[in-house]
Short mmCIF file of C-alpha atoms and ligand atoms in Angstrom, two decimals:
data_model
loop_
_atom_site.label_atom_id
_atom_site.label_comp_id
_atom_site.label_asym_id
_atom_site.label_seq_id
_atom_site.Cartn_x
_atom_site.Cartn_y
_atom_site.Cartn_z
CA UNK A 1 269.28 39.39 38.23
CA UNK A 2 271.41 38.09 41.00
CA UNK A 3 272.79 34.61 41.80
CA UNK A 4 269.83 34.24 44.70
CA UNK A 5 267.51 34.22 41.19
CA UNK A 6 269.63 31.60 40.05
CA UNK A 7 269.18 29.66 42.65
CA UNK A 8 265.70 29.57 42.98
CA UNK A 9 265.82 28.98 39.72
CA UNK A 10 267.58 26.06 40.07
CA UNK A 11 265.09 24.92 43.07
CA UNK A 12 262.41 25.20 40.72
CA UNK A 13 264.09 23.16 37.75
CA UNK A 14 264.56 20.14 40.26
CA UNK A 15 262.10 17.95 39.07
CA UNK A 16 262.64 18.43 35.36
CA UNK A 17 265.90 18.65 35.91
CA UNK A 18 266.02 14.94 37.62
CA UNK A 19 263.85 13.85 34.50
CA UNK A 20 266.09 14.74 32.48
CA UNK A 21 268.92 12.99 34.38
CA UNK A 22 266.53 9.71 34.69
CA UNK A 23 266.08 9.97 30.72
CA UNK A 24 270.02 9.93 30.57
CA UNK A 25 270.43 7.11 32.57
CA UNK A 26 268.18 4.67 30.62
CA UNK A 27 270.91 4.71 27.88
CA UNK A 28 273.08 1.63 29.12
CA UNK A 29 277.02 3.30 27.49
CA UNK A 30 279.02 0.25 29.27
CA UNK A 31 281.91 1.42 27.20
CA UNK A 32 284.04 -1.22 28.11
CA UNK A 33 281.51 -3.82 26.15
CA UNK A 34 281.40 -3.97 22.42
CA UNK A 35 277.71 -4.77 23.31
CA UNK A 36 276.94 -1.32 23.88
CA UNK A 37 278.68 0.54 21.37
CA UNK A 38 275.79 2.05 19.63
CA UNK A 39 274.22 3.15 23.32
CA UNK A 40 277.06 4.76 23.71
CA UNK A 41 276.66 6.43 20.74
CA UNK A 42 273.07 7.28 22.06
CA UNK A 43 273.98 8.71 24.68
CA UNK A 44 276.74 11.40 23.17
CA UNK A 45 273.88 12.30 21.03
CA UNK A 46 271.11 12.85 23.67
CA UNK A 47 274.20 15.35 25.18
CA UNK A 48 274.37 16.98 22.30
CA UNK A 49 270.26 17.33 21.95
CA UNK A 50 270.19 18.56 25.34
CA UNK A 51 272.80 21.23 25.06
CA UNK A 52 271.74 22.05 22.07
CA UNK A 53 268.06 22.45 23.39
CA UNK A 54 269.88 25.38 25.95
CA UNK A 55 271.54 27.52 23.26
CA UNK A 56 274.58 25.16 23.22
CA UNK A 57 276.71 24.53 20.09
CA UNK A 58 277.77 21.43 20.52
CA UNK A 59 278.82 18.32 18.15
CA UNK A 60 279.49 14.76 18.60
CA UNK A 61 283.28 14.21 17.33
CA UNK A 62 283.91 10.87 16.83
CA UNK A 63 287.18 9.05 17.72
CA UNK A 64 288.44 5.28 17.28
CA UNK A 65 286.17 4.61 20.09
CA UNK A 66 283.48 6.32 21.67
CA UNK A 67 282.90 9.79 21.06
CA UNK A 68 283.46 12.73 22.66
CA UNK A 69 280.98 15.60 22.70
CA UNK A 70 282.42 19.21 22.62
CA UNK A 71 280.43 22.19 22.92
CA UNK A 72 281.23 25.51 23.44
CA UNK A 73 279.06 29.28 24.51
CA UNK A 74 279.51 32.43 25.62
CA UNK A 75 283.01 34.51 25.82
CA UNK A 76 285.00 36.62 28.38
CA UNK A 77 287.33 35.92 31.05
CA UNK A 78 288.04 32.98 32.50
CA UNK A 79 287.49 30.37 29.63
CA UNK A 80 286.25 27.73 31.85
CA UNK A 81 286.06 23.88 30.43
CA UNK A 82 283.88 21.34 32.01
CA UNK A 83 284.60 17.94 31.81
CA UNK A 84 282.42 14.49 32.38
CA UNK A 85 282.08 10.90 31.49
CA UNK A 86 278.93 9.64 29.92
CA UNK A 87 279.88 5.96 30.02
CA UNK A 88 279.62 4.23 32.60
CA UNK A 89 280.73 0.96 34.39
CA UNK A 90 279.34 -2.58 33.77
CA UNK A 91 276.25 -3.91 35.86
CA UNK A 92 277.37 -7.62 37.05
CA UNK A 93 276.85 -9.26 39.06
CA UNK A 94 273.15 -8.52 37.98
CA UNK A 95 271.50 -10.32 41.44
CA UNK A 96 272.67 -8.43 43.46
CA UNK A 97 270.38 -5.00 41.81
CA UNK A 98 267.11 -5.01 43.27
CA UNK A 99 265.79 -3.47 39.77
CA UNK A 100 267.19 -2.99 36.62
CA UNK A 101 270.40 -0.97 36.74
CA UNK A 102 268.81 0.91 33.80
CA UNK A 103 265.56 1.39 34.42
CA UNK A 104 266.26 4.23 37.12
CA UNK A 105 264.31 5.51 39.80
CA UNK A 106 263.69 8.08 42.58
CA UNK A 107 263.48 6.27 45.87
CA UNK A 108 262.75 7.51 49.62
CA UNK A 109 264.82 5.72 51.55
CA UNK A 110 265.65 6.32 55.53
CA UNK A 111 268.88 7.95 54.54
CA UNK A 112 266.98 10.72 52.11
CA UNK A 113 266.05 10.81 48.56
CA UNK A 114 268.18 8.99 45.89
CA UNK A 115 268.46 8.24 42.07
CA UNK A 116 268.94 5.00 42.11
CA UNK A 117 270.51 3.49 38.79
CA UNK A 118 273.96 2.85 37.36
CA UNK A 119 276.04 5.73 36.66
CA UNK A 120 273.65 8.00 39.09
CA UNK A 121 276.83 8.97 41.18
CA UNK A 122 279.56 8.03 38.24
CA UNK A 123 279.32 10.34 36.24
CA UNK A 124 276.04 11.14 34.59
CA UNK A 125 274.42 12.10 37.58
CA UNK A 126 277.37 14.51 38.69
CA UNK A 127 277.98 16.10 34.80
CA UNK A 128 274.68 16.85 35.17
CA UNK A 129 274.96 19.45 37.74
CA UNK A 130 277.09 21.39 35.80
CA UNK A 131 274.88 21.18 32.70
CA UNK A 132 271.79 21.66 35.17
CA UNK A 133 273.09 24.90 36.73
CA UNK A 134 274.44 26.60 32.94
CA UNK A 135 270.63 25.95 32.42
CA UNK A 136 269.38 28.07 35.12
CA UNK A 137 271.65 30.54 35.01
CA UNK A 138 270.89 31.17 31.34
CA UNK A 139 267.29 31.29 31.55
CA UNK A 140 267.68 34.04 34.60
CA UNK A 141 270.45 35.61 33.37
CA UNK A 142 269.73 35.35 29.93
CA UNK A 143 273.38 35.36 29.09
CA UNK A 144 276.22 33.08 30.00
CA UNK A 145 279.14 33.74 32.99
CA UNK A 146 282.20 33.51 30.87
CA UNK A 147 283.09 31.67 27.87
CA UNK A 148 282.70 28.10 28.28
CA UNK A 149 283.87 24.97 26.59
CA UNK A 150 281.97 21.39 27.41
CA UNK A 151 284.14 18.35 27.08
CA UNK A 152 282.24 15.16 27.65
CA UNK A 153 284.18 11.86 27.25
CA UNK A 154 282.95 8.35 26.90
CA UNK A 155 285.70 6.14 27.64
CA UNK A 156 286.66 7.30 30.95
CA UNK A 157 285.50 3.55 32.74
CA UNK A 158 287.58 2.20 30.09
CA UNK A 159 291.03 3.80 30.51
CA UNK A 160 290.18 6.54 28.13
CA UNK A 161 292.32 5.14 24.89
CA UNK A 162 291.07 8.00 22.90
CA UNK A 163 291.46 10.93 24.94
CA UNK A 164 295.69 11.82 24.86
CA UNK A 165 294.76 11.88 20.92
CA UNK A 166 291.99 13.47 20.74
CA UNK A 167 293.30 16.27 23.23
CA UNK A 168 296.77 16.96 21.07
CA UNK A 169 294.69 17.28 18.12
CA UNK A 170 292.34 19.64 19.05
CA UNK A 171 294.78 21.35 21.76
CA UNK A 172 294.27 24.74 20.67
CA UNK A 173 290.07 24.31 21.15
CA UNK A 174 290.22 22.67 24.67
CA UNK A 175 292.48 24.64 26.05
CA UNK A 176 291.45 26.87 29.31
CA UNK A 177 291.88 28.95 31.89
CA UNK A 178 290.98 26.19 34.19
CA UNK A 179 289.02 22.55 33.29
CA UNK A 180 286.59 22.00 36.13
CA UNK A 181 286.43 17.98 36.37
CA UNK A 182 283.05 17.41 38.07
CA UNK A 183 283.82 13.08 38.84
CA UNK A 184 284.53 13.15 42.79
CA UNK A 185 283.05 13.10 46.19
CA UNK A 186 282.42 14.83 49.33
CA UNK A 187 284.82 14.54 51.86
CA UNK A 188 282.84 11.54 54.83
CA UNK A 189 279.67 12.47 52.95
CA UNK A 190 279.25 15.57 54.38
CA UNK A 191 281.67 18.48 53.56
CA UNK A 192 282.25 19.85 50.35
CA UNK A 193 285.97 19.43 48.45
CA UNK A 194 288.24 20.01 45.77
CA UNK A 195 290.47 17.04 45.26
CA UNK A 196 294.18 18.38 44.99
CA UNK A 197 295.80 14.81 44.69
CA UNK A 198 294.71 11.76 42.17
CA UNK A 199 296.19 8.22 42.26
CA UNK A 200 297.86 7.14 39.04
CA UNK A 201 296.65 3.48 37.64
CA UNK A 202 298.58 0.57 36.53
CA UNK A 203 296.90 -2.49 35.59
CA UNK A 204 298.11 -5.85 34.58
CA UNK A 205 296.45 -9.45 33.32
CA UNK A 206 298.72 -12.61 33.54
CA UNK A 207 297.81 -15.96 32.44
CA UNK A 208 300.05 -18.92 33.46
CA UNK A 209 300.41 -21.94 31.65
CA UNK A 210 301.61 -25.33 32.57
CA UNK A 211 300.52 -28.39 30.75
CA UNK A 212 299.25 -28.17 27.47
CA UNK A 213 295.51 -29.40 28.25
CA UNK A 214 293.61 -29.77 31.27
CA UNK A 215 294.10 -33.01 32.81
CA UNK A 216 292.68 -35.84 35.32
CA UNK A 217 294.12 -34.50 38.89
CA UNK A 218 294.03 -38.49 39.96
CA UNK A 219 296.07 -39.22 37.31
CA UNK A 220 298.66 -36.42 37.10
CA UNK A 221 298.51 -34.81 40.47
CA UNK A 222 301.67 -35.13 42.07
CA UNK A 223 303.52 -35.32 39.02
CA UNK A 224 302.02 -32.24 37.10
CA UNK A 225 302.81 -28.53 37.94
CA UNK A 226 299.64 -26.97 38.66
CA UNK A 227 299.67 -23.16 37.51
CA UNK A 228 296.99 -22.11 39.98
CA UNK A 229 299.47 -23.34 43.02
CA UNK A 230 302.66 -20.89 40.96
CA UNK A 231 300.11 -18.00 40.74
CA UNK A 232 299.30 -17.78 44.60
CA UNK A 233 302.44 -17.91 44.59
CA UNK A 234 303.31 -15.17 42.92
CA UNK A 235 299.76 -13.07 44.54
CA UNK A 236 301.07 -14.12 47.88
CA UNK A 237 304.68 -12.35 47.30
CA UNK A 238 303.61 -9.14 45.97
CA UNK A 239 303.15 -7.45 50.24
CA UNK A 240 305.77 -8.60 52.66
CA UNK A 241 304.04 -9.00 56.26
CA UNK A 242 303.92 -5.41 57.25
CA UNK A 243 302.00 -4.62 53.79
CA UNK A 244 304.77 -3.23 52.27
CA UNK A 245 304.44 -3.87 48.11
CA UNK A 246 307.51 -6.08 46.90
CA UNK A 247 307.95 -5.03 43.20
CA UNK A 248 311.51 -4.29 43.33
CA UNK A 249 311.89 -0.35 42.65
CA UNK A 250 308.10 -0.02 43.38
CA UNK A 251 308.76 2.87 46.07
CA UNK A 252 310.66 5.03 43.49
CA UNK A 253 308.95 8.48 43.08
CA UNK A 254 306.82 8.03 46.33
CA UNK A 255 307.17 10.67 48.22
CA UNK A 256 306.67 11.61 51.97
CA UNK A 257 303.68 13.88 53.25
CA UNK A 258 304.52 17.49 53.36
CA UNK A 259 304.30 18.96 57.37
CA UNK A 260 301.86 21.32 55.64
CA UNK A 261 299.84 18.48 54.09
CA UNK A 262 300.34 16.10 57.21
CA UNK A 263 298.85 19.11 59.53
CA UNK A 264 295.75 19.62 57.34
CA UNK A 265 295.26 15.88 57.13
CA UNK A 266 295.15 15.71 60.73
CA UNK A 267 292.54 18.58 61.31
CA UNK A 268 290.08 16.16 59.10
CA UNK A 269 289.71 14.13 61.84
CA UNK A 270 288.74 10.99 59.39
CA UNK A 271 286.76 8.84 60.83
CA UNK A 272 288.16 5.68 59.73
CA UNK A 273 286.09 3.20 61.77
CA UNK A 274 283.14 4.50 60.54
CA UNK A 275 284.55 4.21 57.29
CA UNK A 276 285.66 0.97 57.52
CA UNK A 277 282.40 0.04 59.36
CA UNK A 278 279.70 0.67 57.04
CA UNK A 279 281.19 -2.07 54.65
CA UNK A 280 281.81 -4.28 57.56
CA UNK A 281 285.14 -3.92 58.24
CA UNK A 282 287.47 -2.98 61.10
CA UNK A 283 290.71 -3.23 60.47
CA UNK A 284 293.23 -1.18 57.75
CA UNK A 285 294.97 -3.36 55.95
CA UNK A 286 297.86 -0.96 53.72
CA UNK A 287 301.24 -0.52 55.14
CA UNK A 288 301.25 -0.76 59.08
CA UNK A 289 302.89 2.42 60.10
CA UNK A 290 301.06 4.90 57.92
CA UNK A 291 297.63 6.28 59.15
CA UNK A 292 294.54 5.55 57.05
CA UNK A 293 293.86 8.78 54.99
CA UNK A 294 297.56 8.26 53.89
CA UNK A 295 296.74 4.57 52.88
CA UNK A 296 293.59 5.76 50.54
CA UNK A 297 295.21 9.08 49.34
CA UNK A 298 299.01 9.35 49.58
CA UNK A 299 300.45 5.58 49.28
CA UNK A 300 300.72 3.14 46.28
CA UNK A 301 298.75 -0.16 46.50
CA UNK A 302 298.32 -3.56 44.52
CA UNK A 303 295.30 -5.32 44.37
CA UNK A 304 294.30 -8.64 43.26
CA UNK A 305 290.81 -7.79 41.30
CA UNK A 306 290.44 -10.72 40.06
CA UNK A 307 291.92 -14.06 39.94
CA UNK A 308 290.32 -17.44 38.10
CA UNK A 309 291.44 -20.90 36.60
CA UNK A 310 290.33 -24.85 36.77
CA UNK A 311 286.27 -25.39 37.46
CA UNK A 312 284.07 -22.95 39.60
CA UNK A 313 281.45 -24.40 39.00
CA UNK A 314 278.32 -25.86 40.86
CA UNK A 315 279.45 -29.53 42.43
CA UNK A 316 283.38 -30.25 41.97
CA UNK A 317 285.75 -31.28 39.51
CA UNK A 318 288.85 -33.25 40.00
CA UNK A 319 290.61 -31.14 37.51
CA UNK A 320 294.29 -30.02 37.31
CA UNK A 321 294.04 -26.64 35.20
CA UNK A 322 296.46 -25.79 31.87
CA UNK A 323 295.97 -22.00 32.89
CA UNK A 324 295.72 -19.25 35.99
CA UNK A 325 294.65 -15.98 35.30
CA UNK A 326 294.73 -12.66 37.79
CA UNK A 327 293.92 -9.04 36.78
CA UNK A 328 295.98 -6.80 39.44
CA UNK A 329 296.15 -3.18 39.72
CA UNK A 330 298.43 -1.06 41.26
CA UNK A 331 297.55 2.57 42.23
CA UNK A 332 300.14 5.20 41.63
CA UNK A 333 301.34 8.22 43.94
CA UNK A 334 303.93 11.17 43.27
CA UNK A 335 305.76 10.31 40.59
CA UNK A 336 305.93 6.59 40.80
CA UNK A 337 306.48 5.56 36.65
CA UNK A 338 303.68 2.84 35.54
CA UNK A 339 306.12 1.86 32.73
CA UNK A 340 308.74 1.40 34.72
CA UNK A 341 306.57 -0.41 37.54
CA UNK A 342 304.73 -2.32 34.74
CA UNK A 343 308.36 -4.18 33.66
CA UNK A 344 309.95 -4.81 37.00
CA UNK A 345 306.77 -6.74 38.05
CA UNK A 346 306.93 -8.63 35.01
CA UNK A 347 310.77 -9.55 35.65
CA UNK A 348 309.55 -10.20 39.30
CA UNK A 349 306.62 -12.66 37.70
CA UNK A 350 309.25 -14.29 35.16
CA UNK A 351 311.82 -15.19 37.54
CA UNK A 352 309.54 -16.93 39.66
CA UNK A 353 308.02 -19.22 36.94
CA UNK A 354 309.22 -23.05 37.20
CA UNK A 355 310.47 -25.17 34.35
CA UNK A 356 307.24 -26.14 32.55
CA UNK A 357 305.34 -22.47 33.22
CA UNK A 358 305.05 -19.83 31.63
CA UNK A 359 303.30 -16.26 31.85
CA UNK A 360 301.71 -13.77 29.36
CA UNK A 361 301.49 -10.75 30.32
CA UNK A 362 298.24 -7.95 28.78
CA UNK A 363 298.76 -4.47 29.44
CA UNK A 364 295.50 -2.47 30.66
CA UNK A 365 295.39 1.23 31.67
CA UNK A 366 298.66 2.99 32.99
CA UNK A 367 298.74 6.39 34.03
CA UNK A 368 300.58 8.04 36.64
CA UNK A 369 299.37 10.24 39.80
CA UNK A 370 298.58 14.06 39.61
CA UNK A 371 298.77 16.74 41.63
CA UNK A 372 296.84 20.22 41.73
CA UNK A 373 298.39 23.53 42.54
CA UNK A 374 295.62 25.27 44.78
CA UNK A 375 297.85 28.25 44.63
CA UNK A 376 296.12 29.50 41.16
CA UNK A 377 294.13 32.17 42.35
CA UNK A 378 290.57 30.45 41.17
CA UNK A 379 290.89 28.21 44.37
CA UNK A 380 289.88 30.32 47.03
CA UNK A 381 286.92 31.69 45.70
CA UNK A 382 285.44 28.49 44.65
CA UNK A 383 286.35 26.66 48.09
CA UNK A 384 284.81 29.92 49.52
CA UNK A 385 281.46 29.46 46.73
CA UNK A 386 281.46 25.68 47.92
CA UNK A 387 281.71 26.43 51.80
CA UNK A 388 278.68 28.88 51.30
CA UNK A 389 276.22 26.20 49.97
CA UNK A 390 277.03 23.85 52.30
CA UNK A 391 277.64 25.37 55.40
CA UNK A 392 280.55 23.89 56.09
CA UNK A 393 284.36 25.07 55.26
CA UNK A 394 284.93 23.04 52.50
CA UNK A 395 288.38 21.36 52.62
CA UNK A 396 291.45 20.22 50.27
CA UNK A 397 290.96 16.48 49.82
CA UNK A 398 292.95 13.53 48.29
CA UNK A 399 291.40 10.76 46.24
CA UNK A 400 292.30 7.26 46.25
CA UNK A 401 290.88 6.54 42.99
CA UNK A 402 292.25 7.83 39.58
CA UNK A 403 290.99 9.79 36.83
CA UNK A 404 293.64 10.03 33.95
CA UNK A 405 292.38 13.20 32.65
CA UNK A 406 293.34 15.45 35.10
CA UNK A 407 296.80 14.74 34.80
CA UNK A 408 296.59 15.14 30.51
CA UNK A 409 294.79 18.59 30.84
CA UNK A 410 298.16 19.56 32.48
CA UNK A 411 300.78 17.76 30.69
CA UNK A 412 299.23 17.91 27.10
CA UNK A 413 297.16 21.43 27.49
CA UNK A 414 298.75 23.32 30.67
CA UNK A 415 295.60 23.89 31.78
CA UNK A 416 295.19 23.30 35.82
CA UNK A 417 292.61 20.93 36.33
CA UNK A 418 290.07 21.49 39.47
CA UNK A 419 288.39 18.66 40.86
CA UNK A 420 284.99 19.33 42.04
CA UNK A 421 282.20 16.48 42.41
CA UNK A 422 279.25 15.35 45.25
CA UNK A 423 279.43 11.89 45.51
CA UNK A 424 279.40 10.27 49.02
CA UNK A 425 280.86 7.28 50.17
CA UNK A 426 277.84 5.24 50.34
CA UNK A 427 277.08 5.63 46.11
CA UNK A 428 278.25 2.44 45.70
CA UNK A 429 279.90 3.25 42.12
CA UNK A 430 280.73 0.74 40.03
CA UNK A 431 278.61 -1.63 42.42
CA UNK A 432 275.24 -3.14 42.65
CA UNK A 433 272.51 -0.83 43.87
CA UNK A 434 274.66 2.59 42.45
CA UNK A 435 273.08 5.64 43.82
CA UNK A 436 273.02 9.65 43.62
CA UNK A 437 271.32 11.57 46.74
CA UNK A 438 269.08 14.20 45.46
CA UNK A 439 270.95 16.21 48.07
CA UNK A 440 274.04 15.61 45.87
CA UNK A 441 272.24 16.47 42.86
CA UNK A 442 270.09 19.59 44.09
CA UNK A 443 273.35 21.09 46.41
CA UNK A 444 275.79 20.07 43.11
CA UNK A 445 274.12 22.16 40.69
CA UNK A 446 273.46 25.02 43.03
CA UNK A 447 277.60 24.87 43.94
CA UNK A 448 278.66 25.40 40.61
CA UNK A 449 276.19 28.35 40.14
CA UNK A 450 277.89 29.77 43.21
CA UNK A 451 281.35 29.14 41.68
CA UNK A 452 280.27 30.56 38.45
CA UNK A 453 279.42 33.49 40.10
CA UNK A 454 282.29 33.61 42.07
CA UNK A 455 284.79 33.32 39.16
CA UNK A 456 283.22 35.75 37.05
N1 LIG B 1 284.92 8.70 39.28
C1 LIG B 1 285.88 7.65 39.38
C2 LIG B 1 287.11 8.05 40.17
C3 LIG B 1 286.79 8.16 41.64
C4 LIG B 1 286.69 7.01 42.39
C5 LIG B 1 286.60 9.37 42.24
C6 LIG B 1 286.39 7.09 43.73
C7 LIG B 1 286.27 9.45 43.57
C8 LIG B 1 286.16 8.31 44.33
C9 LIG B 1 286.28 7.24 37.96
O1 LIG B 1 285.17 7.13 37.12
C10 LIG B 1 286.89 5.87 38.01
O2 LIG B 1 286.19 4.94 38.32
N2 LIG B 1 288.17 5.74 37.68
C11 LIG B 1 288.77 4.46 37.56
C12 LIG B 1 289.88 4.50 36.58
C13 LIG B 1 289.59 3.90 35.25
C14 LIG B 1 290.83 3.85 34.40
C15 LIG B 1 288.76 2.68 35.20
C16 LIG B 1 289.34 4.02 38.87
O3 LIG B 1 289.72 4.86 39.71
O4 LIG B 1 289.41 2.81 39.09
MN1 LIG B 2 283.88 8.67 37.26
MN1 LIG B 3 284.16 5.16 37.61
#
């Protein structure tokens, strides 16, 4: 049986095979709400059923959080690991869905056929390919490729608390040849990629405090600090005027763009109007002399993601607020250190408070950037596998946004991570109205049969 039976085997599993996926994403695993604890637990358990169901051993280990489910098959050369994230990212604000984020669908829509649901695109829809293609390649092969080890995580939306833990303990199980991380997108949609460079995360919460108790802005405004008016303050400081970060030390560990890098970069010919203009925007806004894939893939950032304090609302209220509160996050490139980053901002903060403020400061997520070595000889035959299904020379990528396991499988196991994943740039993940295209889905699964085949 060769890999064209696979592949028409994988044709014909499409509908059950986006059942299945539809079944998955009725279990709501927010895992960043207490709420959903016990969905979460659901949903490790209906991965478990389902690989179980294809000759799978695989168990549910539990953590401090959520669990992870591990599973392993097969044996031989290369021991390939396969990483996901069942949990996905909260729905609000809830309006703005046109159905229930859980109650998914298959739509036709003028763009092509879609899941539509939250965590279509990120990440149930795209672990699913690899699970999907195993399937078929099982059931026509009636053996496996290579030994294989699942490693499904449900904390990932959540900064993944459990997972440095979890992979030191169990080192010896998880580690691979190479841990395929199936949780990114398509290069403009359209050509096929493996991500070779992941922003690092730093995230911060400060609350400022001034008077003791709200009070009447007629009758203490003027005389009363006003902690809202120190925290723009402080937002408003954080870019000088050419968009340059402030943090003092920030730029330490960023480094320039290789000629090698910068070259390839160039032959991508991003299209950053059109990227910018499908969300409605025209301008890039990062540092003004870098060019805009360096701005989403090679610079550091800080972001305001949200910022809140006195009365918001319906009608008004004269009120002069105790407390301000902004959650900002800084993304992280070469090796930039989020402790280190994490204190000078705080200094920064602290030395700007006035008499009568003061600042708290909670930590959230910090992990730094990683980078992939695509000299390890399992790159060029899956770019090759990849470039095959879709036509199109697939290309080394960057990614803006982080995924703290990649970096981990290196440090902790010394296992190279590849970063493979069919998400476009329309998915809207994490957003309203998340999607999957069943192109994604279909092309996805069929992919990592090629590169199964390819590496075996
Ligand atoms: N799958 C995303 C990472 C991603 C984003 C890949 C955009 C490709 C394009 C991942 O699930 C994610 O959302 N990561 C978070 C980090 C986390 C600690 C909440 C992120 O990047 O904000
Ligand atoms: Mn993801
Ligand atoms: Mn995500």
């Amino acid at each position: 049986m060769s890999l064209d039976d696979v592949l028409a085997r994988i044709d014909d599993n499409l509908p059950a095979a986006t059942d299945r996926l539809l079944e998955l994403l009725r279990i709501p695993s927010i895992s960043t709400d207490p709420a959903y604890k016990e969905d979460c637990d659901r949903a490790a358990d209906w991965l478990v059923a389902d690989l179980n169901s294809m000759g799978v051993e695989a168990e549910k280990r539990a953590t401090p959080g959520h669990p992870m489910v591990v599973g392993h098959v097969g044996e031989g050369k290369p021991h390939l690991l396969f990483y996901g994230h069942y949990d996905v990212q909260p729905v609000d604000p809830l309006d703005l869905w046109d159905r229930d984020p859980f109650d998914p669908e298959v739509q036709d829509t003028d763009k092509g056929r879609v899941i539509r649901g939250r965590g279509a695109a990120d990440d149930k829809g795209q672990l699913m390919t690899i699970i999907e293609a195993l399937r078929a390649w099982k059931e026509v092969k009636g053996d496996w490729p290579c030994r294989i080890t699942f490693f499904l995580e449900g904390e990932e939306e959540s900064g993944s608390p459990s997972l440095i833990p979890f992979m030191k303990e169990n080192a010896e199980e998880l580690k691979a040849d190479v841990a395929m991380i199936c949780d990114t997108g398509l290069f403009e949609s359209k050509t096929p990629a493996i991500v070779t460079m992941l922003r690092g995360l730093l995230g911060e919460e400060l609350t400022i405090t001034a008077a003791n108790k709200d009070l009447h802005s007629g009758m203490f405004g003027g005389i009363a600090m006003n902690p809202i008016r120190v925290l723009s303050k402080v937002v408003a400081s954080l870019h000088d005027d050419t968009g340059r970060i402030t943090v003092p030390g920030f730029y330490d560990g960023v480094p320039e763009l290789s000629e090698e890098l910068e070259a390839q970069w160039q032959g991508l010919a991003f299209d950053h109007a059109s990227f910018l203009g499908d969300v409605g925007l025209s301008q890039p806004a990062g540092e003004q002399d870098r060019t805009p894939l360096e701005m989403i893939w090679s610079r550091p950032t800080c972001d305001v993601n949200g910022i809140w304090g006195g009365y918001t609302g319906d009608g008004f209220k004269t009120v002069l607020p105790s407390q301000a509160h902004a959650k900002i996050s800084f993304r992280l490139v070469g090796t930039q250190d989020p402790f280190a980053i994490r204190e000078s901002f705080r200094t920064m903060v602290r030395e700007m408070m006035p008499e009568d403020c003061t600042v708290e400061f909670k930590d959230h997520s910090a992990g730094p950037a990683s980078g992939v070595e695509t000299d390890n000889p399992m790159f060029e035959p899956a770019r090759q596998a990849l470039s095959d299904e879709w036509q199109v020379p697939a290309a080394y990528i960057g990614c803006g946004g982080s995924i703290p396991i990649a970096g981990y499988f290196q440090t902790i196991l010394g296992t190279e991570p590849m970063l493979v994943g069919f998400g476009k740039d329309d998915d809207q993940i994490h957003s309203p109205n998340e999607k999957y295209d069943m192109e994604s889905f279909h092309k996805g699964i069929r992919s990592w049969a090629r590169i199964l085949d390819a590496l075996t």
